[in-house]
Structure formats: C-alpha cells, structure tokens
Amino acid sequence: MSKKLFIETLGCAMNSRDSEHMIAQLSEKEGYEITDDMPSADLILINTCSVREKPVAKLFSELGVFNKKKKTSAKIGVCGCTASHLGEEIIKRAPYVSFVLGARNVSKITEIIHKEKAVEVDINYDESEFAFDDFRTSPYKAFINISIGCDKACTYCIVPKTRGDEISIPDELIIREAKRAVDNGAKEVFLLGQNVNNYGRRFSGNHEKVNFSKLLRRLSKIDKLQRIRFTSPHPFHMDDEFISEFAKNPKICKSMHMPLQSGSSKVLKDMKRGYSKEWFLERIAKLRSECPKVSISTDIIVAFPGESDEDFEDTIDVMKKVRFDQIFSFKYSSRPETEAEHFTNTVDEDVASYRLTTLQNLHTDILDEKNATHLGKVYRVYFEDLNKDHFVSGRSDNNLVVKVKGSDELLGEFRDVKITQIGRTILTGELVG
Ligand code: SAH
Ligand code: SF4
Ligand code: F3S
C-alpha cells in the first residue's frame, strides 16, 4: 500500500504552488499519495504563513490537535514562511514535530523527511533553477512561479525575512513549464511572484536580461494558451511599457492587482513603499486610459503606526476615486524582524477596528453599485469548478466569478454567459453561446 500524505496550505498563492511542488516531489520520488483524512496519513505537512500574527498563534494549537489525532508512526513537518522565521523554536515548542522546512527550501522535502528533528531554513538557498516535478491541483489553470523572494523592504512586512532576496527564474524554464501545462490541458497560466513586474532584476546564472513585458510577450506566443494572469505586481514598477503590454496583449486578462496599502503619502513613506498617493492615482489613470475595461483589485492595511485620521481619510479618498473591484483589507499586525516592529506610535485597537469596518462598508457600497451594472451583460467565462446543486463556476476575463447550471462537461471550456442574478461574491447567469 502506498504511503499517505496530508497537507494543509495556509497563506498566499506562492505557498499553494510550493505545496504542489512538495506533493510532486513526494509522489514521484517517495511514492506518497494525497489524502484528505489526517488521522490516516503517514506524513502530515503544514505549509504556514507568517504575514500576520493570528495564523502563527493558530499553528501551535493546530499542531497539538494533529499530534493527538495522528497515527503513532506518522511524522509531522512544518514548512513555509513560519518555518523560515521560527526555525528550531518550532521543535522546542512542539517537540513532536519531526522537521522544519523553510519557504526557500522546498526542493529539500524528499531529503528532510528522512532526518529526525532536522531544520532547513536557509533564506539564501537558491531554488530558482531547481527542476520540480509536475503536480497541479487544477488541470485547467497552471500556477507558475516566475521569481522567488523579495528585494523590497516594506517596513511592516516579514516576507523578505522568510523568502530571502529576489531571484528571477530563467524565462526558458517558465516557458517550458507553461508549455507542459498547456499540453496537459490548461488554457490559463497564473504567474506568481512577490513583485512580478520587477521580473528580470536578478538571475542566478548568466541569463539574457528579460523583463516582465518581454516574458509576457514570449509566453503569449504559446499557441494553445489562451489566458495569462499574474500576481502581485508592484505599483512602483508600473511603467508605461508594462501598462501598454497589459492593455494590448489579448491573452493577458484585463484584471490588475494594484496593492495600495495606504492612500496617505506620509504613511506610504513610513511603509517604504516607494510611491506616493499621486503616483498611484496617476498610474491608475494611465492604466484606465489604455485599458478602459480593466478591473482593479487592491490590498490595504489600516492603522499602520502613526496613521492619523487625515491619513486614513486619504485612503478613503483613493477608494472613492478608484472604486476598486475587489479589496483585501487588514489591520496592521506587528511582525518580528521588521522595521515597523520598533515604531512606538501605534494606533489603538478600537480605532483600528473602526477604520477597517468603515473601509469595508464603503467598499461593499461601491461593489453593490458596480455589480448592478453587470445584470443582462454577456461575459466570456472559463469554467474551472464544479459546485454543489449542479452549478459550474469560472471567471470572466476581468475576474468576475460567474456560475451557471451545468455539468462537468463545461469544465475547461470557454462559454458566453448572460448575467441573470447578482450576488456580492458570485454572479449567476445562463449560457448564451
Ligand atoms: N508582495 C505583495 C504583498 C504580499 S503580502 C505586495 O507588495 O503587494 C500580502 C498582503 O498582506 C500585503 O499586500 C499587505 O496588504 C498584507 N500585509 C503584509 N504584512 C502585513 C502586516 N504586517 N500587517 C497587516 N497586513 C500585512
Ligand atoms: Fe512584503 Fe513589500 Fe515585498 Fe510585498 S513588496 S512582499 S509587501 S516587502
Ligand atoms: Fe504568507 Fe509567506 Fe505568502 S508570509 S502571504 S505565505 S509569502
């Protein structure tokens, strides 16, 4: 009987891709099969996230539960960003953990499972040219890493300490991986990196200097590939060449993530984001002038240390001006090994909660107004998920989630859908072509 692997993945899409990489290595080289049933697993992995404090606290209570319910012989490994930043402290706090594997050391998974109490968390380790075996959670959409690490030093952010310096993956490896995915049936690729539009900043070998726009042009030459998405671009690197490639290249989905973080130029400076409110608004105007149908999503942090009522008003002002299609909003969470950890001008918890609610309520109003405009419109949808009650869902080019009545025959297909019913997170429609 094959050995069973249970894996829980927290955090961002990069962690999801790292989990796919670990699954591929473990199944190819060690004969593991995935299971959803933790108590029957021989190997239990938690791929962790450190970006905010809460998930880290949750990790230890979850590890306790896993330890109680697992098979006696089963091993538990902690991987990912919290593994990188806590290292051996994890084994000190939870001695039943067998190994700790950092976010930058994923390729070592097949070695570390054989070492008791091993800790591999070197954030300078270079995996940019490691040939991972293939495993994809979805056959329809392929997540592909285009860089590892992050060279920025946003004062609130722990990621550079968990994933190390930024190194781009050579474009020939990315293109080869995309071709393989397309040959296996994926019609969409989703490119991943902390700063995708800074692609080409540094390669570990001697590679041709390919920037992100050029990479997009090269990828779009893959015949059967129909859609390209990516996350996250950085507003600082939104240059004219990139905006123009985004607008003109028909294979690039017209949905852009523009992480604002704050609308106040003062707070942005304290965050070391490298742009101002005015720059952000000007880039949005440029993007919309070249690509009027673009949908725009963002990330916002409220109550960063020193954020005054006026600073928060600037964030509200940008929200009202840009009218984002989707926001991911968070209360600032102090993280170890960051510059802002030492900032003393913290914002009271009740003020932080009030600001988060105000922001989210404003966005709900904006979303309701925007959603109403979709009624009766027709969008080309790429179907990817089978839902309950005989619905199938997918996304439009500009990232609207749309469901229709249907069966798995629609999966992996593009169809025109007329919107008949509006919901906040999902629109319902009927096939018209
Ligand atoms: N590289 C991406 C961000 C990755 S982290 C970028 O620069 O946009 C994802 C999001 O988590 C960030 O955009 C930010 O909004 C949020 N985040 C990061 N650190 C945080 C912290 N200390 N407190 C609250 N939110 C944080
Ligand atoms: Fe963190 Fe900033 Fe890097 Fe994004 S760009 S991962 S927010 S340091
Ligand atoms: Fe979390 Fe690491 Fe991603 S901290 S958000 S899993 S880069």
PDB file of N, CA, C and O in Angstrom, residues 3-53:
ATOM      1  N   LYS A   3       2.126   5.084   0.730  1.00  0.00           N
ATOM      2  CA  LYS A   3       2.118   5.920   1.930  1.00  0.00           C
ATOM      3  C   LYS A   3       1.214   7.119   1.667  1.00  0.00           C
ATOM      4  O   LYS A   3       1.097   7.587   0.548  1.00  0.00           O
ATOM      5  N   LYS A   4       0.590   7.621   2.745  1.00  0.00           N
ATOM      6  CA  LYS A   4      -0.382   8.712   2.579  1.00  0.00           C
ATOM      7  C   LYS A   4       0.167  10.043   3.085  1.00  0.00           C
ATOM      8  O   LYS A   4       0.778  10.113   4.152  1.00  0.00           O
ATOM      9  N   LEU A   5      -0.110  11.082   2.305  1.00  0.00           N
ATOM     10  CA  LEU A   5       0.347  12.428   2.640  1.00  0.00           C
ATOM     11  C   LEU A   5      -0.852  13.335   2.880  1.00  0.00           C
ATOM     12  O   LEU A   5      -1.741  13.432   2.028  1.00  0.00           O
ATOM     13  N   PHE A   6      -0.884  13.993   4.040  1.00  0.00           N
ATOM     14  CA  PHE A   6      -1.908  15.018   4.301  1.00  0.00           C
ATOM     15  C   PHE A   6      -1.182  16.351   4.323  1.00  0.00           C
ATOM     16  O   PHE A   6      -0.175  16.510   5.006  1.00  0.00           O
ATOM     17  N   ILE A   7      -1.696  17.312   3.559  1.00  0.00           N
ATOM     18  CA  ILE A   7      -1.020  18.623   3.534  1.00  0.00           C
ATOM     19  C   ILE A   7      -2.038  19.746   3.685  1.00  0.00           C
ATOM     20  O   ILE A   7      -3.052  19.768   2.995  1.00  0.00           O
ATOM     21  N   GLU A   8      -1.753  20.643   4.628  1.00  0.00           N
ATOM     22  CA  GLU A   8      -2.617  21.812   4.808  1.00  0.00           C
ATOM     23  C   GLU A   8      -1.836  23.040   4.368  1.00  0.00           C
ATOM     24  O   GLU A   8      -0.691  23.231   4.784  1.00  0.00           O
ATOM     25  N   THR A   9      -2.454  23.857   3.520  1.00  0.00           N
ATOM     26  CA  THR A   9      -1.737  25.015   2.985  1.00  0.00           C
ATOM     27  C   THR A   9      -2.396  26.304   3.433  1.00  0.00           C
ATOM     28  O   THR A   9      -3.578  26.531   3.159  1.00  0.00           O
ATOM     29  N   LEU A  10      -1.636  27.162   4.100  1.00  0.00           N
ATOM     30  CA  LEU A  10      -2.143  28.473   4.516  1.00  0.00           C
ATOM     31  C   LEU A  10      -1.433  29.531   3.654  1.00  0.00           C
ATOM     32  O   LEU A  10      -0.487  29.215   2.939  1.00  0.00           O
ATOM     33  N   GLY A  11      -1.916  30.781   3.757  1.00  0.00           N
ATOM     34  CA  GLY A  11      -1.182  31.876   3.106  1.00  0.00           C
ATOM     35  C   GLY A  11      -1.525  32.090   1.651  1.00  0.00           C
ATOM     36  O   GLY A  11      -2.621  31.781   1.200  1.00  0.00           O
ATOM     37  N   CYS A  12      -0.538  32.584   0.912  1.00  0.00           N
ATOM     38  CA  CYS A  12      -0.800  33.103  -0.440  1.00  0.00           C
ATOM     39  C   CYS A  12      -0.625  32.032  -1.522  1.00  0.00           C
ATOM     40  O   CYS A  12      -0.286  30.887  -1.248  1.00  0.00           O
ATOM     41  N   ALA A  13      -0.818  32.471  -2.770  1.00  0.00           N
ATOM     42  CA  ALA A  13      -0.716  31.552  -3.907  1.00  0.00           C
ATOM     43  C   ALA A  13       0.684  30.949  -4.041  1.00  0.00           C
ATOM     44  O   ALA A  13       0.843  29.834  -4.531  1.00  0.00           O
ATOM     45  N   MET A  14       1.702  31.680  -3.578  1.00  0.00           N
ATOM     46  CA  MET A  14       3.066  31.122  -3.673  1.00  0.00           C
ATOM     47  C   MET A  14       3.178  29.883  -2.781  1.00  0.00           C
ATOM     48  O   MET A  14       3.845  28.912  -3.125  1.00  0.00           O
ATOM     49  N   ASN A  15       2.517  29.954  -1.616  1.00  0.00           N
ATOM     50  CA  ASN A  15       2.513  28.777  -0.748  1.00  0.00           C
ATOM     51  C   ASN A  15       1.754  27.622  -1.400  1.00  0.00           C
ATOM     52  O   ASN A  15       2.147  26.466  -1.279  1.00  0.00           O
ATOM     53  N   SER A  16       0.647  27.937  -2.089  1.00  0.00           N
ATOM     54  CA  SER A  16      -0.104  26.878  -2.776  1.00  0.00           C
ATOM     55  C   SER A  16       0.788  26.203  -3.815  1.00  0.00           C
ATOM     56  O   SER A  16       0.791  24.982  -3.940  1.00  0.00           O
ATOM     57  N   ARG A  17       1.554  27.018  -4.537  1.00  0.00           N
ATOM     58  CA  ARG A  17       2.442  26.431  -5.548  1.00  0.00           C
ATOM     59  C   ARG A  17       3.556  25.619  -4.880  1.00  0.00           C
ATOM     60  O   ARG A  17       3.916  24.549  -5.361  1.00  0.00           O
ATOM     61  N   ASP A  18       4.087  26.127  -3.755  1.00  0.00           N
ATOM     62  CA  ASP A  18       5.117  25.369  -3.039  1.00  0.00           C
ATOM     63  C   ASP A  18       4.561  24.015  -2.589  1.00  0.00           C
ATOM     64  O   ASP A  18       5.256  22.999  -2.636  1.00  0.00           O
ATOM     65  N   SER A  19       3.292  24.016  -2.151  1.00  0.00           N
ATOM     66  CA  SER A  19       2.686  22.740  -1.739  1.00  0.00           C
ATOM     67  C   SER A  19       2.601  21.798  -2.931  1.00  0.00           C
ATOM     68  O   SER A  19       2.895  20.602  -2.802  1.00  0.00           O
ATOM     69  N   GLU A  20       2.200  22.331  -4.089  1.00  0.00           N
ATOM     70  CA  GLU A  20       2.149  21.472  -5.288  1.00  0.00           C
ATOM     71  C   GLU A  20       3.536  20.897  -5.584  1.00  0.00           C
ATOM     72  O   GLU A  20       3.678  19.733  -5.954  1.00  0.00           O
ATOM     73  N   HIS A  21       4.566  21.743  -5.431  1.00  0.00           N
ATOM     74  CA  HIS A  21       5.933  21.259  -5.668  1.00  0.00           C
ATOM     75  C   HIS A  21       6.291  20.130  -4.705  1.00  0.00           C
ATOM     76  O   HIS A  21       6.869  19.117  -5.105  1.00  0.00           O
ATOM     77  N   MET A  22       5.921  20.300  -3.422  1.00  0.00           N
ATOM     78  CA  MET A  22       6.266  19.261  -2.443  1.00  0.00           C
ATOM     79  C   MET A  22       5.491  17.970  -2.727  1.00  0.00           C
ATOM     80  O   MET A  22       6.043  16.870  -2.637  1.00  0.00           O
ATOM     81  N   ILE A  23       4.228  18.113  -3.100  1.00  0.00           N
ATOM     82  CA  ILE A  23       3.425  16.924  -3.429  1.00  0.00           C
ATOM     83  C   ILE A  23       4.066  16.184  -4.605  1.00  0.00           C
ATOM     84  O   ILE A  23       4.214  14.964  -4.600  1.00  0.00           O
ATOM     85  N   ALA A  24       4.482  16.951  -5.628  1.00  0.00           N
ATOM     86  CA  ALA A  24       5.086  16.327  -6.815  1.00  0.00           C
ATOM     87  C   ALA A  24       6.348  15.568  -6.445  1.00  0.00           C
ATOM     88  O   ALA A  24       6.533  14.407  -6.846  1.00  0.00           O
ATOM     89  N   GLN A  25       7.214  16.202  -5.648  1.00  0.00           N
ATOM     90  CA  GLN A  25       8.469  15.542  -5.262  1.00  0.00           C
ATOM     91  C   GLN A  25       8.188  14.277  -4.456  1.00  0.00           C
ATOM     92  O   GLN A  25       8.794  13.243  -4.674  1.00  0.00           O
ATOM     93  N   LEU A  26       7.242  14.399  -3.506  1.00  0.00           N
ATOM     94  CA  LEU A  26       6.959  13.261  -2.616  1.00  0.00           C
ATOM     95  C   LEU A  26       6.281  12.117  -3.349  1.00  0.00           C
ATOM     96  O   LEU A  26       6.502  10.948  -3.038  1.00  0.00           O
ATOM     97  N   SER A  27       5.455  12.434  -4.343  1.00  0.00           N
ATOM     98  CA  SER A  27       4.795  11.327  -5.039  1.00  0.00           C
ATOM     99  C   SER A  27       5.746  10.685  -6.043  1.00  0.00           C
ATOM    100  O   SER A  27       5.836   9.469  -6.127  1.00  0.00           O
ATOM    101  N   GLU A  28       6.538  11.491  -6.764  1.00  0.00           N
ATOM    102  CA  GLU A  28       7.478  10.921  -7.748  1.00  0.00           C
ATOM    103  C   GLU A  28       8.595  10.110  -7.083  1.00  0.00           C
ATOM    104  O   GLU A  28       8.917   9.018  -7.506  1.00  0.00           O
ATOM    105  N   LYS A  29       9.184  10.703  -6.053  1.00  0.00           N
ATOM    106  CA  LYS A  29      10.414  10.098  -5.514  1.00  0.00           C
ATOM    107  C   LYS A  29      10.174   9.200  -4.300  1.00  0.00           C
ATOM    108  O   LYS A  29      11.008   8.372  -3.979  1.00  0.00           O
ATOM    109  N   GLU A  30       9.046   9.391  -3.605  1.00  0.00           N
ATOM    110  CA  GLU A  30       8.839   8.640  -2.372  1.00  0.00           C
ATOM    111  C   GLU A  30       7.534   7.837  -2.380  1.00  0.00           C
ATOM    112  O   GLU A  30       7.192   7.196  -1.392  1.00  0.00           O
ATOM    113  N   GLY A  31       6.783   7.925  -3.452  1.00  0.00           N
ATOM    114  CA  GLY A  31       5.581   7.116  -3.603  1.00  0.00           C
ATOM    115  C   GLY A  31       4.397   7.515  -2.723  1.00  0.00           C
ATOM    116  O   GLY A  31       3.530   6.685  -2.434  1.00  0.00           O
ATOM    117  N   TYR A  32       4.348   8.782  -2.300  1.00  0.00           N
ATOM    118  CA  TYR A  32       3.205   9.217  -1.467  1.00  0.00           C
ATOM    119  C   TYR A  32       1.975   9.498  -2.312  1.00  0.00           C
ATOM    120  O   TYR A  32       2.080   9.948  -3.452  1.00  0.00           O
ATOM    121  N   GLU A  33       0.818   9.239  -1.700  1.00  0.00           N
ATOM    122  CA  GLU A  33      -0.467   9.615  -2.315  1.00  0.00           C
ATOM    123  C   GLU A  33      -1.174  10.584  -1.389  1.00  0.00           C
ATOM    124  O   GLU A  33      -1.118  10.426  -0.169  1.00  0.00           O
ATOM    125  N   ILE A  34      -1.901  11.555  -1.941  1.00  0.00           N
ATOM    126  CA  ILE A  34      -2.554  12.558  -1.091  1.00  0.00           C
ATOM    127  C   ILE A  34      -3.812  11.988  -0.436  1.00  0.00           C
ATOM    128  O   ILE A  34      -4.544  11.228  -1.061  1.00  0.00           O
ATOM    129  N   THR A  35      -4.039  12.404   0.813  1.00  0.00           N
ATOM    130  CA  THR A  35      -5.300  12.071   1.463  1.00  0.00           C
ATOM    131  C   THR A  35      -5.880  13.317   2.133  1.00  0.00           C
ATOM    132  O   THR A  35      -5.137  14.227   2.504  1.00  0.00           O
ATOM    133  N   ASP A  36      -7.223  13.360   2.262  1.00  0.00           N
ATOM    134  CA  ASP A  36      -7.876  14.455   2.993  1.00  0.00           C
ATOM    135  C   ASP A  36      -8.080  14.076   4.447  1.00  0.00           C
ATOM    136  O   ASP A  36      -8.569  14.866   5.248  1.00  0.00           O
ATOM    137  N   ASP A  37      -7.739  12.824   4.769  1.00  0.00           N
ATOM    138  CA  ASP A  37      -8.039  12.285   6.085  1.00  0.00           C
ATOM    139  C   ASP A  37      -6.763  12.266   6.942  1.00  0.00           C
ATOM    140  O   ASP A  37      -5.969  11.324   6.876  1.00  0.00           O
ATOM    141  N   MET A  38      -6.598  13.307   7.753  1.00  0.00           N
ATOM    142  CA  MET A  38      -5.358  13.469   8.516  1.00  0.00           C
ATOM    143  C   MET A  38      -5.018  12.248   9.387  1.00  0.00           C
ATOM    144  O   MET A  38      -3.872  11.786   9.390  1.00  0.00           O
ATOM    145  N   PRO A  39      -5.985  11.661  10.145  1.00  0.00           N
ATOM    146  CA  PRO A  39      -5.625  10.550  11.035  1.00  0.00           C
ATOM    147  C   PRO A  39      -5.080   9.317  10.307  1.00  0.00           C
ATOM    148  O   PRO A  39      -4.431   8.478  10.930  1.00  0.00           O
ATOM    149  N   SER A  40      -5.351   9.195   9.000  1.00  0.00           N
ATOM    150  CA  SER A  40      -4.829   8.014   8.305  1.00  0.00           C
ATOM    151  C   SER A  40      -3.499   8.302   7.591  1.00  0.00           C
ATOM    152  O   SER A  40      -2.930   7.421   6.947  1.00  0.00           O
ATOM    153  N   ALA A  41      -2.988   9.525   7.719  1.00  0.00           N
ATOM    154  CA  ALA A  41      -1.778   9.904   6.974  1.00  0.00           C
ATOM    155  C   ALA A  41      -0.507   9.388   7.645  1.00  0.00           C
ATOM    156  O   ALA A  41      -0.437   9.254   8.864  1.00  0.00           O
ATOM    157  N   ASP A  42       0.508   9.122   6.796  1.00  0.00           N
ATOM    158  CA  ASP A  42       1.827   8.734   7.309  1.00  0.00           C
ATOM    159  C   ASP A  42       2.729   9.953   7.451  1.00  0.00           C
ATOM    160  O   ASP A  42       3.681   9.956   8.201  1.00  0.00           O
ATOM    161  N   LEU A  43       2.415  10.968   6.654  1.00  0.00           N
ATOM    162  CA  LEU A  43       3.183  12.221   6.704  1.00  0.00           C
ATOM    163  C   LEU A  43       2.194  13.380   6.696  1.00  0.00           C
ATOM    164  O   LEU A  43       1.296  13.438   5.839  1.00  0.00           O
ATOM    165  N   ILE A  44       2.360  14.284   7.680  1.00  0.00           N
ATOM    166  CA  ILE A  44       1.454  15.433   7.791  1.00  0.00           C
ATOM    167  C   ILE A  44       2.291  16.699   7.623  1.00  0.00           C
ATOM    168  O   ILE A  44       3.270  16.905   8.357  1.00  0.00           O
ATOM    169  N   LEU A  45       1.935  17.517   6.632  1.00  0.00           N
ATOM    170  CA  LEU A  45       2.679  18.766   6.417  1.00  0.00           C
ATOM    171  C   LEU A  45       1.749  19.947   6.624  1.00  0.00           C
ATOM    172  O   LEU A  45       0.608  19.942   6.154  1.00  0.00           O
ATOM    173  N   ILE A  46       2.245  20.967   7.329  1.00  0.00           N
ATOM    174  CA  ILE A  46       1.507  22.240   7.373  1.00  0.00           C
ATOM    175  C   ILE A  46       2.399  23.266   6.689  1.00  0.00           C
ATOM    176  O   ILE A  46       3.546  23.492   7.106  1.00  0.00           O
ATOM    177  N   ASN A  47       1.880  23.857   5.613  1.00  0.00           N
ATOM    178  CA  ASN A  47       2.637  24.881   4.893  1.00  0.00           C
ATOM    179  C   ASN A  47       2.139  26.241   5.382  1.00  0.00           C
ATOM    180  O   ASN A  47       1.041  26.672   5.043  1.00  0.00           O
ATOM    181  N   THR A  48       2.950  26.893   6.191  1.00  0.00           N
ATOM    182  CA  THR A  48       2.484  28.012   7.025  1.00  0.00           C
ATOM    183  C   THR A  48       2.691  29.397   6.424  1.00  0.00           C
ATOM    184  O   THR A  48       3.523  29.584   5.537  1.00  0.00           O
ATOM    185  N   CYS A  49       1.968  30.359   6.998  1.00  0.00           N
ATOM    186  CA  CYS A  49       2.073  31.772   6.600  1.00  0.00           C
ATOM    187  C   CYS A  49       2.377  32.610   7.833  1.00  0.00           C
ATOM    188  O   CYS A  49       1.851  32.351   8.910  1.00  0.00           O
ATOM    189  N   SER A  50       3.211  33.626   7.658  1.00  0.00           N
ATOM    190  CA  SER A  50       3.655  34.463   8.783  1.00  0.00           C
ATOM    191  C   SER A  50       3.246  35.909   8.624  1.00  0.00           C
ATOM    192  O   SER A  50       3.668  36.747   9.405  1.00  0.00           O
ATOM    193  N   VAL A  51       2.496  36.211   7.597  1.00  0.00           N
ATOM    194  CA  VAL A  51       2.342  37.616   7.215  1.00  0.00           C
ATOM    195  C   VAL A  51       1.635  38.439   8.299  1.00  0.00           C
ATOM    196  O   VAL A  51       1.933  39.603   8.489  1.00  0.00           O
ATOM    197  N   ARG A  52       0.722  37.808   9.014  1.00  0.00           N
ATOM    198  CA  ARG A  52       0.098  38.468  10.168  1.00  0.00           C
ATOM    199  C   ARG A  52       0.211  37.543  11.375  1.00  0.00           C
ATOM    200  O   ARG A  52       0.479  36.351  11.235  1.00  0.00           O
ATOM    201  N   GLU A  53      -0.022  38.103  12.581  1.00  0.00           N
ATOM    202  CA  GLU A  53       0.261  37.363  13.805  1.00  0.00           C
ATOM    203  C   GLU A  53      -0.699  36.185  14.026  1.00  0.00           C
ATOM    204  O   GLU A  53      -0.293  35.118  14.474  1.00  0.00           O
TER     205      GLU A  53
END
